Amino acid sequence: MIALIDCNNFYVSCERIFNPDLKGKPVIVLSNNDGCVISRSEEAKKIGIQMGVPMFKIKDLIHINKIFVFSSNFTLYANMSRRVMHILKTYSEKIEIYSIDEAFIELRLHKSSYQECRNILDSIQKFTGVPVSIGMAETKTLAKIAVLLAKKRNDNIFIFNEYSNVLNLLKNIDIFDIWGIGQKYSKSFYKNSVYTAFHLIQLNESWILSNFNINVLKTYMELKGVVCYPIETYKKSKKSITVSRSFVDPILSFDILEKYINDFAFLCSYKMRLEKKRSNSMSVFIETSFYHDNIYSGFISGKFFNSTDNYIEIGKKSTLLLKKIFRKNSKYKKAGVILNELDNFDSYQIPLFADKTQDKVISKESLMCSIDYIISNFGYSRIKLASQNLRYDWRTNKKHISPMYLSEWNEILEVKI
Amino acid sequence: MYSMSELNNIIFLDTKVSAGFPSPADDFVSFDLNLHDYLVNNPISTFCIRVTGDSMINIGIFSGDILIIDRSINPINNHIILAVLDGEFLLKRLSFQKGNVVLKAENQHYQPILVNRNRDFKVWGVVIASIKKFL
């Protein structure tokens, strides 16, 4: 059996651990730059705050209802997540960390499965203070549904076993809420009068294959209890690496945007080098705000001559690509770079038509390693290419950020006694 | 590609291999005392706080001290605990009197708090150590 452990309103819960006075009060956490809502307490949900809604649209609601607002403190959330996952590892050797607040683990179904889930839930709550829900079923897709049902229960545990009336329960699951269907396919299902998980499993395989694709068919099989997505315990090798940011103040000038793009390319290269990968192609994108006139967004990809993990080469390419999509008189609110088609470093062979000699490639690599070393020991702001922002770091808007309770000695929780 | 920091955890045995009698100390190589090992029993459930105030001075907890708190420990009579009472943090000595929870300060100027059943009371964690730095 597969159990899905899902932290309840994770970011809000992390903030509440260090602010017990927020119990029972509406709390929200905002995305990077305080752009939109990414986590809500139950009280905030009841007030009608939607997931993903931009901050400026709910200013009045926040004021009237005295909602407590936090900027995202990912340093804190990542630390708490690591603690939760560590506890899970003591219950099962087979664990797949699916996201910062969710993990699948393999558990055997037996008479005291409920008690086992109870123990997991209690120990996470006790050791870390994070409240979690557990859904258990034959497949990941059903476990996702079980967690939805668990969250509606007081005990936060739901197990699909031989006694549960699966068909009846699936009648209450909107097709939109099924893992793997979501926004992407739900509209086409609605058009075909398929509204719930129950409707979906009444269909036949060939109809699904002719109207949708193999992935939807896998979801369908999983709903019927056939495992198509086993637990993946190995760390998934990344297919691409992205660095993007929203800007506090919109950017009009090419020169400034170029510097940011080079910052992103530099950070992206570092992340890729940590994974010991090389990239074959790169994408650059820029966007204006969607909430104002004159909307524009540009996206472009380009190939490298040979796969590369060279900071300088990747930086140069980012400028080149940006030139092709930059449009004057647009106010850019967001930009980013993506390194695609990643190869393993080990599989790299010095190409036949490499620039001049092998020695040159190796000497470049030692420069790159020195850059790695300086970044990993002293941070991003200590070494830069001349094409980057030299004067200041990225200004991000985090007006309501909580202290780094777990990672900075001068920011640990202070208690008056 | 590897970062140099990976080398930090390797111990180098400074003995020449070539000839002569090897140092008898090589078999007894050991790491330095690790304060983390001494102060932290269960890293996953351990949190640090800094205290201000004088309610616990009789047991040597002064303003500015850092306390190490382990949430995994089950609180029993006489433990020093970080509690949450009606949404507020309190640092007290836990005691039970006639089945009631009483939170005692370690300073005669502070009255003990009797925790009625209708109050929202929870033990946040148990204090296992206090760190006081002089320089």
Coordinates of C-alpha atoms in Angstrom, one line a residue:
Chain A
M1 CA 0.0 0.0 0.0
I2 CA 1.0 3.6 -0.6
A3 CA 0.6 6.2 2.1
L4 CA 0.7 9.9 1.2
I5 CA 1.7 12.2 4.0
D6 CA 0.7 15.8 3.3
C7 CA 1.5 18.7 5.6
N8 CA -1.6 20.8 6.4
N9 CA -1.3 24.3 5.1
F10 CA 2.4 23.8 5.4
Y11 CA 3.9 27.3 5.2
V12 CA 1.2 28.7 7.5
S13 CA 1.8 25.8 9.9
C14 CA 5.6 26.5 10.0
E15 CA 4.9 30.2 10.9
R16 CA 2.4 29.1 13.6
I17 CA 4.9 26.9 15.4
F18 CA 6.9 30.0 16.4
N19 CA 3.8 32.2 16.8
P20 CA 1.3 30.2 19.0
D21 CA -0.9 33.3 19.4
L22 CA -1.9 32.8 15.7
K23 CA -3.9 29.7 16.6
G24 CA -7.5 30.0 15.4
K25 CA -6.7 33.2 13.5
P26 CA -6.6 33.8 9.7
V27 CA -3.1 33.6 8.4
I28 CA -1.7 33.7 4.8
V29 CA 1.8 33.4 3.3
L30 CA 2.8 35.2 0.1
S31 CA 5.0 34.1 -2.8
N32 CA 8.4 35.6 -3.5
N33 CA 8.2 39.4 -3.7
D34 CA 4.9 39.3 -1.8
G35 CA 3.1 38.7 -5.1
C36 CA 0.3 36.3 -4.4
V37 CA -1.1 33.9 -1.8
I38 CA 0.6 30.5 -1.6
S39 CA -0.6 29.2 1.7
R40 CA -3.8 29.8 3.8
S41 CA -4.9 28.8 7.2
E42 CA -8.4 27.2 7.4
E43 CA -9.7 30.5 8.8
A44 CA -8.4 32.4 5.8
K45 CA -10.0 29.9 3.4
K46 CA -13.3 30.4 5.1
I47 CA -13.0 34.2 4.6
G48 CA -12.8 33.4 0.9
I49 CA -9.1 34.0 0.2
Q50 CA -8.3 31.9 -3.0
M51 CA -5.1 30.1 -3.6
G52 CA -2.8 32.1 -5.9
V53 CA -4.8 35.4 -5.7
P54 CA -2.6 38.5 -6.1
M55 CA -2.0 40.4 -2.9
F56 CA -3.3 43.8 -4.3
K57 CA -6.7 42.2 -4.9
I58 CA -7.3 41.3 -1.3
K59 CA -5.9 44.3 0.5
D60 CA -9.3 45.3 1.8
L61 CA -10.2 41.7 2.9
I62 CA -7.0 41.5 4.8
H63 CA -7.7 44.8 6.6
I64 CA -11.3 44.1 7.4
N65 CA -10.7 40.5 8.7
K66 CA -7.4 41.2 10.4
I67 CA -5.6 38.5 8.4
F68 CA -2.0 37.9 9.5
V69 CA 0.3 38.2 6.5
F70 CA 3.7 36.6 6.1
S71 CA 6.3 36.8 3.3
S72 CA 7.6 33.4 2.4
N73 CA 10.6 32.2 4.5
F74 CA 11.7 29.3 2.4
T75 CA 14.9 28.8 4.6
L76 CA 12.6 28.0 7.5
Y77 CA 10.1 25.9 5.5
A78 CA 12.9 23.8 3.9
N79 CA 14.4 23.1 7.4
M80 CA 11.0 22.0 8.8
S81 CA 10.4 19.9 5.7
R82 CA 13.7 18.1 6.2
R83 CA 12.7 17.3 9.8
V84 CA 9.3 15.9 8.7
M85 CA 10.9 13.8 5.9
H86 CA 13.5 12.4 8.3
I87 CA 10.8 11.1 10.7
L88 CA 9.0 9.4 7.8
K89 CA 12.2 7.6 6.9
T90 CA 12.0 5.8 10.3
Y91 CA 8.7 4.3 9.3
S92 CA 9.5 3.1 5.8
E93 CA 12.6 2.4 3.8
K94 CA 10.7 3.2 0.6
I95 CA 10.0 6.9 0.5
E96 CA 9.5 9.3 -2.3
I97 CA 9.7 13.0 -1.3
Y98 CA 7.2 14.5 -3.8
S99 CA 7.4 18.1 -2.8
I100 CA 8.4 20.3 0.1
D101 CA 5.3 19.2 2.0
E102 CA 4.3 15.8 0.6
A103 CA 5.9 12.4 0.5
F104 CA 4.8 8.9 -0.6
I105 CA 5.9 6.0 1.6
E106 CA 5.2 2.3 1.3
L107 CA 3.4 0.7 4.2
R108 CA 2.0 -2.8 4.5
L109 CA -1.8 -3.0 5.1
H110 CA -2.6 -4.9 8.2
K111 CA -5.1 -4.8 11.1
S112 CA -3.4 -2.0 12.9
S113 CA -2.7 0.2 9.8
Y114 CA -4.9 2.9 11.2
Q115 CA -2.8 2.9 14.5
E116 CA 0.4 3.0 12.4
C117 CA -0.8 6.1 10.6
R118 CA -1.9 7.6 13.9
N119 CA 1.7 7.0 15.2
I120 CA 3.3 8.7 12.2
L121 CA 0.9 11.6 12.4
D122 CA 1.4 12.0 16.2
S123 CA 5.2 11.8 16.1
I124 CA 5.5 14.4 13.3
Q125 CA 3.2 16.7 15.3
K126 CA 5.0 16.1 18.5
F127 CA 8.6 16.3 17.2
T128 CA 8.2 19.2 14.8
G129 CA 4.9 20.8 15.5
V130 CA 3.8 20.3 11.9
P131 CA 0.2 19.0 11.5
V132 CA -0.1 16.4 8.7
S133 CA -2.8 14.4 7.0
I134 CA -2.3 10.8 5.8
G135 CA -4.1 9.0 3.0
M136 CA -3.5 5.4 2.3
A137 CA -4.5 3.3 -0.8
E138 CA -3.3 0.9 -3.4
T139 CA -2.0 3.5 -5.8
K140 CA -0.6 7.0 -5.7
T141 CA -3.6 8.5 -7.5
L142 CA -6.0 6.9 -4.9
A143 CA -3.7 8.0 -2.1
K144 CA -4.0 11.5 -3.3
I145 CA -7.8 11.2 -3.1
A146 CA -7.5 9.5 0.3
V147 CA -5.6 12.6 1.6
L148 CA -8.3 14.9 0.3
L149 CA -10.8 12.9 2.3
A150 CA -8.5 12.7 5.3
K151 CA -8.3 16.5 5.4
K152 CA -12.0 16.7 5.8
R153 CA -12.0 14.4 8.8
N154 CA -11.1 15.3 12.4
D155 CA -8.5 12.6 12.7
N156 CA -6.8 13.6 9.4
I157 CA -6.4 9.9 8.4
F158 CA -8.2 8.1 5.6
I159 CA -7.5 4.5 4.4
F160 CA -9.0 2.8 1.4
N161 CA -9.3 -0.8 2.5
E162 CA -11.6 -3.7 1.7
Y163 CA -14.4 -2.1 3.8
S164 CA -14.5 1.3 2.2
N165 CA -17.1 1.9 -0.4
V166 CA -14.7 3.3 -3.0
L167 CA -17.3 3.8 -5.7
N168 CA -19.5 5.9 -3.5
L169 CA -16.6 8.0 -2.3
L170 CA -15.4 8.6 -5.8
K171 CA -18.8 10.1 -6.6
N172 CA -17.8 13.1 -4.5
I173 CA -14.4 13.7 -6.1
D174 CA -14.5 16.3 -8.8
I175 CA -12.6 15.3 -11.9
F176 CA -10.6 18.5 -11.5
D177 CA -9.2 17.3 -8.1
I178 CA -7.8 14.0 -9.5
W179 CA -4.0 13.9 -9.6
G180 CA -2.9 14.0 -13.2
I181 CA -6.2 15.5 -14.6
G182 CA -6.4 18.9 -13.0
Q183 CA -6.8 22.0 -15.1
K184 CA -5.2 20.4 -18.1
Y185 CA -7.9 17.9 -18.9
S186 CA -10.9 18.7 -16.7
K187 CA -12.5 21.0 -19.2
S188 CA -12.6 18.4 -22.0
F189 CA -14.0 15.9 -19.5
Y190 CA -16.7 18.3 -18.4
K191 CA -17.7 18.7 -22.1
N192 CA -18.1 15.0 -22.3
S193 CA -20.3 15.0 -19.1
V194 CA -17.6 13.4 -17.0
Y195 CA -17.7 15.3 -13.8
T196 CA -16.4 13.0 -11.1
A197 CA -13.9 10.3 -10.5
F198 CA -16.8 7.9 -10.4
H199 CA -17.8 8.9 -14.0
L200 CA -14.2 8.5 -15.1
I201 CA -13.9 4.9 -14.1
Q202 CA -17.1 4.0 -15.9
L203 CA -15.5 4.9 -19.2
N204 CA -13.7 2.3 -21.3
E205 CA -10.0 2.3 -22.1
S206 CA -10.2 2.7 -25.8
W207 CA -12.4 5.8 -25.5
I208 CA -9.9 7.4 -23.2
L209 CA -7.0 6.5 -25.5
S210 CA -8.8 7.9 -28.5
N211 CA -9.9 11.1 -26.8
F212 CA -6.9 11.7 -24.5
N213 CA -3.6 10.0 -24.1
I214 CA -1.6 7.3 -22.3
N215 CA -1.1 9.4 -19.2
V216 CA -4.8 9.9 -18.6
L217 CA -5.2 6.1 -19.2
K218 CA -2.6 5.5 -16.4
T219 CA -4.6 7.8 -14.1
Y220 CA -7.7 5.8 -15.0
M221 CA -6.0 2.5 -14.2
E222 CA -4.6 3.8 -10.9
L223 CA -8.2 4.9 -9.9
K224 CA -9.1 1.2 -10.5
G225 CA -6.3 0.1 -8.2
V226 CA -3.7 -0.8 -10.7
V227 CA -0.3 0.6 -9.9
C228 CA 1.1 2.6 -12.9
Y229 CA 3.3 5.0 -10.9
P230 CA 5.3 3.1 -8.3
I231 CA 7.2 4.8 -5.5
E232 CA 10.4 6.3 -6.9
T233 CA 13.0 6.2 -4.2
Y234 CA 15.9 7.4 -6.2
K235 CA 16.4 11.1 -6.7
K236 CA 15.0 12.0 -10.0
S237 CA 17.5 13.4 -12.3
K238 CA 16.5 16.9 -13.3
K239 CA 15.5 17.5 -16.9
S240 CA 15.9 21.3 -16.7
I241 CA 16.9 24.0 -14.3
T242 CA 15.2 27.3 -14.0
V243 CA 16.0 30.5 -12.2
S244 CA 13.4 33.3 -12.4
R245 CA 12.3 36.2 -10.4
S246 CA 9.6 38.9 -10.3
F247 CA 10.8 42.4 -10.0
V248 CA 9.7 44.8 -7.3
D249 CA 9.8 47.7 -9.7
P250 CA 9.1 47.1 -13.4
I251 CA 12.2 47.3 -15.7
L252 CA 12.2 49.2 -19.0
S253 CA 15.8 49.4 -19.9
F254 CA 17.6 46.7 -21.8
D255 CA 20.9 47.3 -20.0
I256 CA 19.3 46.6 -16.6
L257 CA 17.3 43.6 -17.7
E258 CA 20.5 42.2 -19.3
K259 CA 22.3 42.4 -16.0
Y260 CA 19.4 40.5 -14.3
I261 CA 19.3 37.9 -17.0
N262 CA 23.1 37.4 -16.5
D263 CA 22.5 37.0 -12.8
F264 CA 20.0 34.3 -13.4
A265 CA 22.2 32.6 -15.9
F266 CA 25.0 32.6 -13.4
L267 CA 22.9 31.1 -10.6
C268 CA 21.4 28.6 -13.0
S269 CA 24.8 27.5 -14.1
Y270 CA 25.9 27.0 -10.5
K271 CA 22.8 24.9 -9.7
M272 CA 23.5 22.8 -12.8
R273 CA 27.2 22.3 -11.9
L274 CA 26.1 21.1 -8.4
E275 CA 24.1 18.4 -10.1
K276 CA 27.2 17.6 -12.3
K277 CA 25.3 18.2 -15.5
R278 CA 26.0 20.0 -18.8
S279 CA 23.4 21.8 -20.8
N280 CA 22.7 21.5 -24.6
S281 CA 20.3 24.4 -24.9
M282 CA 19.0 27.4 -23.0
S283 CA 15.8 29.4 -22.9
V284 CA 15.2 33.0 -21.8
F285 CA 11.8 34.5 -21.0
I286 CA 10.6 38.0 -20.1
E287 CA 7.1 39.1 -19.1
T288 CA 5.2 42.3 -18.3
S289 CA 2.5 42.4 -15.6
F290 CA -0.7 40.7 -16.6
Y291 CA -2.7 43.2 -14.7
H292 CA -1.8 46.3 -16.7
D293 CA -2.2 47.4 -20.4
N294 CA 0.4 46.6 -23.0
I295 CA 0.9 43.0 -22.1
Y296 CA 3.9 41.3 -23.7
S297 CA 5.8 38.1 -23.0
G298 CA 8.7 36.7 -24.9
F299 CA 10.2 33.2 -24.8
I300 CA 13.1 32.0 -26.9
S301 CA 15.4 28.9 -26.9
G302 CA 18.8 28.4 -28.4
K303 CA 21.3 25.6 -28.7
F304 CA 24.9 25.6 -27.6
F305 CA 27.5 24.5 -30.1
N306 CA 28.6 21.8 -27.7
S307 CA 27.1 20.9 -24.4
T308 CA 28.4 23.3 -21.7
D309 CA 28.7 24.0 -18.0
N310 CA 30.8 27.1 -18.5
Y311 CA 29.6 30.2 -16.5
I312 CA 31.0 32.6 -19.2
E313 CA 29.6 30.8 -22.2
I314 CA 26.1 30.5 -20.6
G315 CA 26.2 34.1 -19.6
K316 CA 27.0 35.3 -23.1
K317 CA 24.3 33.1 -24.6
S318 CA 21.7 34.6 -22.2
T319 CA 22.5 38.1 -23.5
L320 CA 22.3 36.9 -27.1
L321 CA 18.9 35.4 -26.5
L322 CA 17.5 38.3 -24.6
K323 CA 18.4 40.7 -27.5
K324 CA 16.1 38.6 -29.8
I325 CA 13.0 38.9 -27.6
F326 CA 13.5 42.3 -25.9
R327 CA 10.8 44.8 -27.0
K328 CA 11.2 48.5 -26.1
N329 CA 8.6 50.4 -24.1
S330 CA 7.4 47.4 -22.2
K331 CA 7.5 47.3 -18.4
Y332 CA 9.0 44.0 -17.5
K333 CA 7.8 42.5 -14.3
K334 CA 9.3 39.0 -14.5
A335 CA 12.2 37.3 -16.2
G336 CA 14.1 34.0 -16.1
V337 CA 16.4 31.6 -17.7
I338 CA 16.2 27.8 -18.2
L339 CA 19.0 25.4 -18.9
N340 CA 17.6 22.4 -20.9
E341 CA 18.6 19.0 -22.3
L342 CA 21.0 18.2 -19.5
D343 CA 23.6 15.6 -19.9
N344 CA 25.7 13.9 -17.2
F345 CA 29.1 15.4 -16.7
D346 CA 30.7 12.0 -16.8
S347 CA 29.3 11.2 -20.2
Y348 CA 30.9 14.3 -21.7
Q349 CA 33.6 13.8 -24.2
I350 CA 35.8 16.6 -25.5
P351 CA 34.4 17.2 -29.0
L352 CA 36.4 16.8 -32.1
F353 CA 36.0 20.4 -33.0
A354 CA 36.6 21.9 -29.6
D355 CA 38.3 25.2 -29.5
K356 CA 42.0 24.5 -30.3
T357 CA 43.5 22.4 -27.6
Q358 CA 42.4 20.1 -24.9
D359 CA 44.6 22.1 -22.5
K360 CA 42.4 25.1 -22.9
V361 CA 39.3 23.2 -22.0
I362 CA 41.0 21.9 -18.9
S363 CA 42.3 25.3 -17.8
K364 CA 38.9 26.8 -18.2
E365 CA 37.4 24.1 -16.1
S366 CA 39.8 24.9 -13.3
L367 CA 38.6 28.5 -13.4
M368 CA 35.0 27.3 -13.3
C369 CA 35.9 25.1 -10.2
S370 CA 37.3 28.1 -8.5
I371 CA 34.1 30.0 -9.1
D372 CA 32.2 27.0 -7.6
Y373 CA 34.4 27.1 -4.6
I374 CA 34.0 30.8 -4.0
I375 CA 30.2 30.6 -4.4
S376 CA 29.8 27.6 -2.1
N377 CA 31.9 29.1 0.6
F378 CA 31.2 32.8 0.4
G379 CA 27.9 33.2 -1.4
Y380 CA 26.7 34.5 -4.8
S381 CA 27.5 38.1 -4.1
R382 CA 31.2 37.6 -3.7
I383 CA 32.0 36.7 -7.3
K384 CA 30.4 37.9 -10.5
L385 CA 30.9 38.2 -14.2
A386 CA 31.3 41.7 -15.4
S387 CA 28.0 41.3 -17.3
Q388 CA 26.0 40.9 -14.0
N389 CA 24.6 43.4 -11.5
L390 CA 27.7 44.5 -9.7
R391 CA 26.4 47.0 -7.3
Y392 CA 23.6 45.3 -5.5
D393 CA 21.9 41.9 -5.0
W394 CA 18.4 41.4 -6.3
R395 CA 16.1 43.4 -4.3
T396 CA 13.2 41.2 -3.3
N397 CA 10.1 42.5 -1.6
K398 CA 9.7 40.7 1.7
K399 CA 8.0 43.1 4.0
H400 CA 6.5 40.5 6.3
I401 CA 9.2 37.9 6.6
S402 CA 9.6 36.0 9.8
P403 CA 13.0 35.4 11.4
M404 CA 15.3 32.6 10.3
Y405 CA 14.4 30.8 13.5
L406 CA 16.4 27.7 12.7
S407 CA 19.4 28.9 10.8
E408 CA 20.7 32.2 12.2
W409 CA 21.8 32.6 15.8
N410 CA 20.7 36.2 16.0
E411 CA 17.3 35.4 14.7
I412 CA 16.3 32.4 16.9
L413 CA 13.0 32.5 18.8
E414 CA 13.0 35.0 21.7
V415 CA 10.9 34.2 24.7
K416 CA 10.2 36.6 27.6
I417 CA 10.3 34.8 30.9
Chain B
M1 CA 33.9 18.6 -10.3
Y2 CA 34.0 18.6 -6.6
S3 CA 34.1 21.4 -4.1
M4 CA 37.1 21.8 -1.9
S5 CA 34.8 21.8 1.2
E6 CA 34.3 18.1 0.7
L7 CA 37.8 17.7 1.8
N8 CA 37.2 19.3 5.2
N9 CA 35.9 16.1 6.8
I10 CA 38.8 13.9 5.8
I11 CA 41.4 13.1 8.4
F12 CA 44.9 12.9 7.2
L13 CA 47.2 10.5 8.9
D14 CA 50.5 12.2 8.9
T15 CA 52.7 9.1 8.8
K16 CA 55.1 8.3 6.0
V17 CA 54.3 4.9 4.5
S18 CA 57.7 4.0 3.2
A19 CA 59.9 2.7 6.1
G20 CA 60.4 2.4 9.8
F21 CA 58.1 1.8 12.6
P22 CA 54.6 3.3 12.2
S23 CA 53.4 5.7 14.9
P24 CA 51.5 3.7 17.5
A25 CA 49.0 6.6 17.8
D26 CA 47.6 5.9 14.3
D27 CA 45.3 3.2 15.6
F28 CA 43.8 5.6 18.0
V29 CA 42.8 8.4 15.7
S30 CA 39.8 10.3 17.0
F31 CA 37.7 13.3 16.3
D32 CA 37.6 16.3 18.5
L33 CA 34.8 16.7 21.1
N34 CA 31.7 17.7 19.3
L35 CA 29.5 20.1 21.3
H36 CA 26.5 19.3 19.1
D37 CA 26.8 15.6 20.1
Y38 CA 26.9 16.6 23.7
L39 CA 24.0 19.1 23.7
V40 CA 21.6 17.6 21.2
N41 CA 20.0 14.2 21.7
N42 CA 17.6 14.3 18.8
P43 CA 18.4 16.9 16.1
I44 CA 15.0 16.5 14.4
S45 CA 13.0 17.7 17.4
T46 CA 15.5 20.2 18.8
F47 CA 15.0 23.9 18.8
C48 CA 17.0 26.8 20.3
I49 CA 15.5 29.9 21.9
R50 CA 16.9 33.0 23.5
V51 CA 15.3 34.1 26.8
T52 CA 14.9 37.6 28.3
G53 CA 13.6 38.2 31.8
D54 CA 14.4 37.1 35.4
S55 CA 11.8 34.6 36.4
M56 CA 14.1 31.6 36.3
I57 CA 17.3 33.1 37.9
N58 CA 17.3 30.7 40.9
I59 CA 18.3 27.8 38.5
G60 CA 20.8 29.9 36.6
I61 CA 18.7 30.9 33.6
F62 CA 19.4 34.6 33.0
S63 CA 18.5 37.1 30.4
G64 CA 20.3 36.4 27.1
D65 CA 20.9 32.7 27.7
I66 CA 20.2 30.3 24.9
L67 CA 18.2 27.3 25.8
I68 CA 18.1 24.0 24.0
I69 CA 14.6 22.5 23.7
D70 CA 13.7 19.0 22.8
R71 CA 10.1 18.4 21.7
S72 CA 10.5 14.6 21.6
I73 CA 10.8 14.3 25.4
N74 CA 7.6 13.5 27.4
P75 CA 7.3 16.2 30.1
I76 CA 7.2 14.9 33.7
N77 CA 7.1 16.5 37.1
N78 CA 10.0 18.9 37.7
H79 CA 11.0 19.3 34.1
I80 CA 11.7 22.9 32.9
I81 CA 9.4 23.4 30.0
L82 CA 8.5 25.8 27.3
A83 CA 4.7 26.0 27.5
V84 CA 2.0 27.7 25.5
L85 CA -0.7 29.1 27.7
D86 CA -3.6 30.8 25.9
G87 CA -1.4 31.5 22.9
E88 CA 1.5 32.8 24.9
F89 CA 5.0 31.3 25.5
L90 CA 6.0 30.6 29.1
L91 CA 9.1 29.1 30.5
K92 CA 8.4 27.4 33.9
R93 CA 9.1 24.4 36.0
L94 CA 6.3 21.9 35.5
S95 CA 4.6 20.4 38.6
F96 CA 1.5 18.5 39.3
Q97 CA -0.5 19.2 42.4
K98 CA -3.7 17.2 43.2
G99 CA -4.0 16.3 39.5
N100 CA -3.7 20.0 38.4
V101 CA -0.8 21.4 36.4
V102 CA 1.1 24.2 38.2
L103 CA 3.7 26.2 36.5
K104 CA 6.3 27.5 38.9
A105 CA 8.9 30.3 38.4
E106 CA 12.3 30.0 39.8
N107 CA 12.2 33.5 41.4
Q108 CA 10.3 34.2 44.6
H109 CA 8.9 37.4 43.1
Y110 CA 6.8 35.4 40.7
Q111 CA 3.6 33.6 41.7
P112 CA 3.0 30.0 40.5
I113 CA 0.3 29.7 37.9
L114 CA -2.4 27.1 38.4
V115 CA -3.6 25.9 35.0
N116 CA -7.4 25.5 35.0
R117 CA -8.9 23.0 32.7
N118 CA -10.6 25.7 30.7
R119 CA -7.4 27.3 29.7
D120 CA -5.6 26.4 26.4
F121 CA -2.4 24.8 27.7
K122 CA 0.2 22.8 25.8
V123 CA 3.8 21.9 26.4
W124 CA 5.8 23.1 23.4
G125 CA 9.0 21.3 24.5
V126 CA 11.3 20.3 27.3
V127 CA 14.5 22.3 28.1
I128 CA 17.5 20.1 28.1
A129 CA 20.4 22.6 28.4
S130 CA 21.2 26.2 28.7
I131 CA 24.2 27.9 27.0
K132 CA 25.8 30.9 28.5
K133 CA 28.6 32.6 26.6
F134 CA 31.0 35.0 28.4
L135 CA 33.0 36.4 25.5

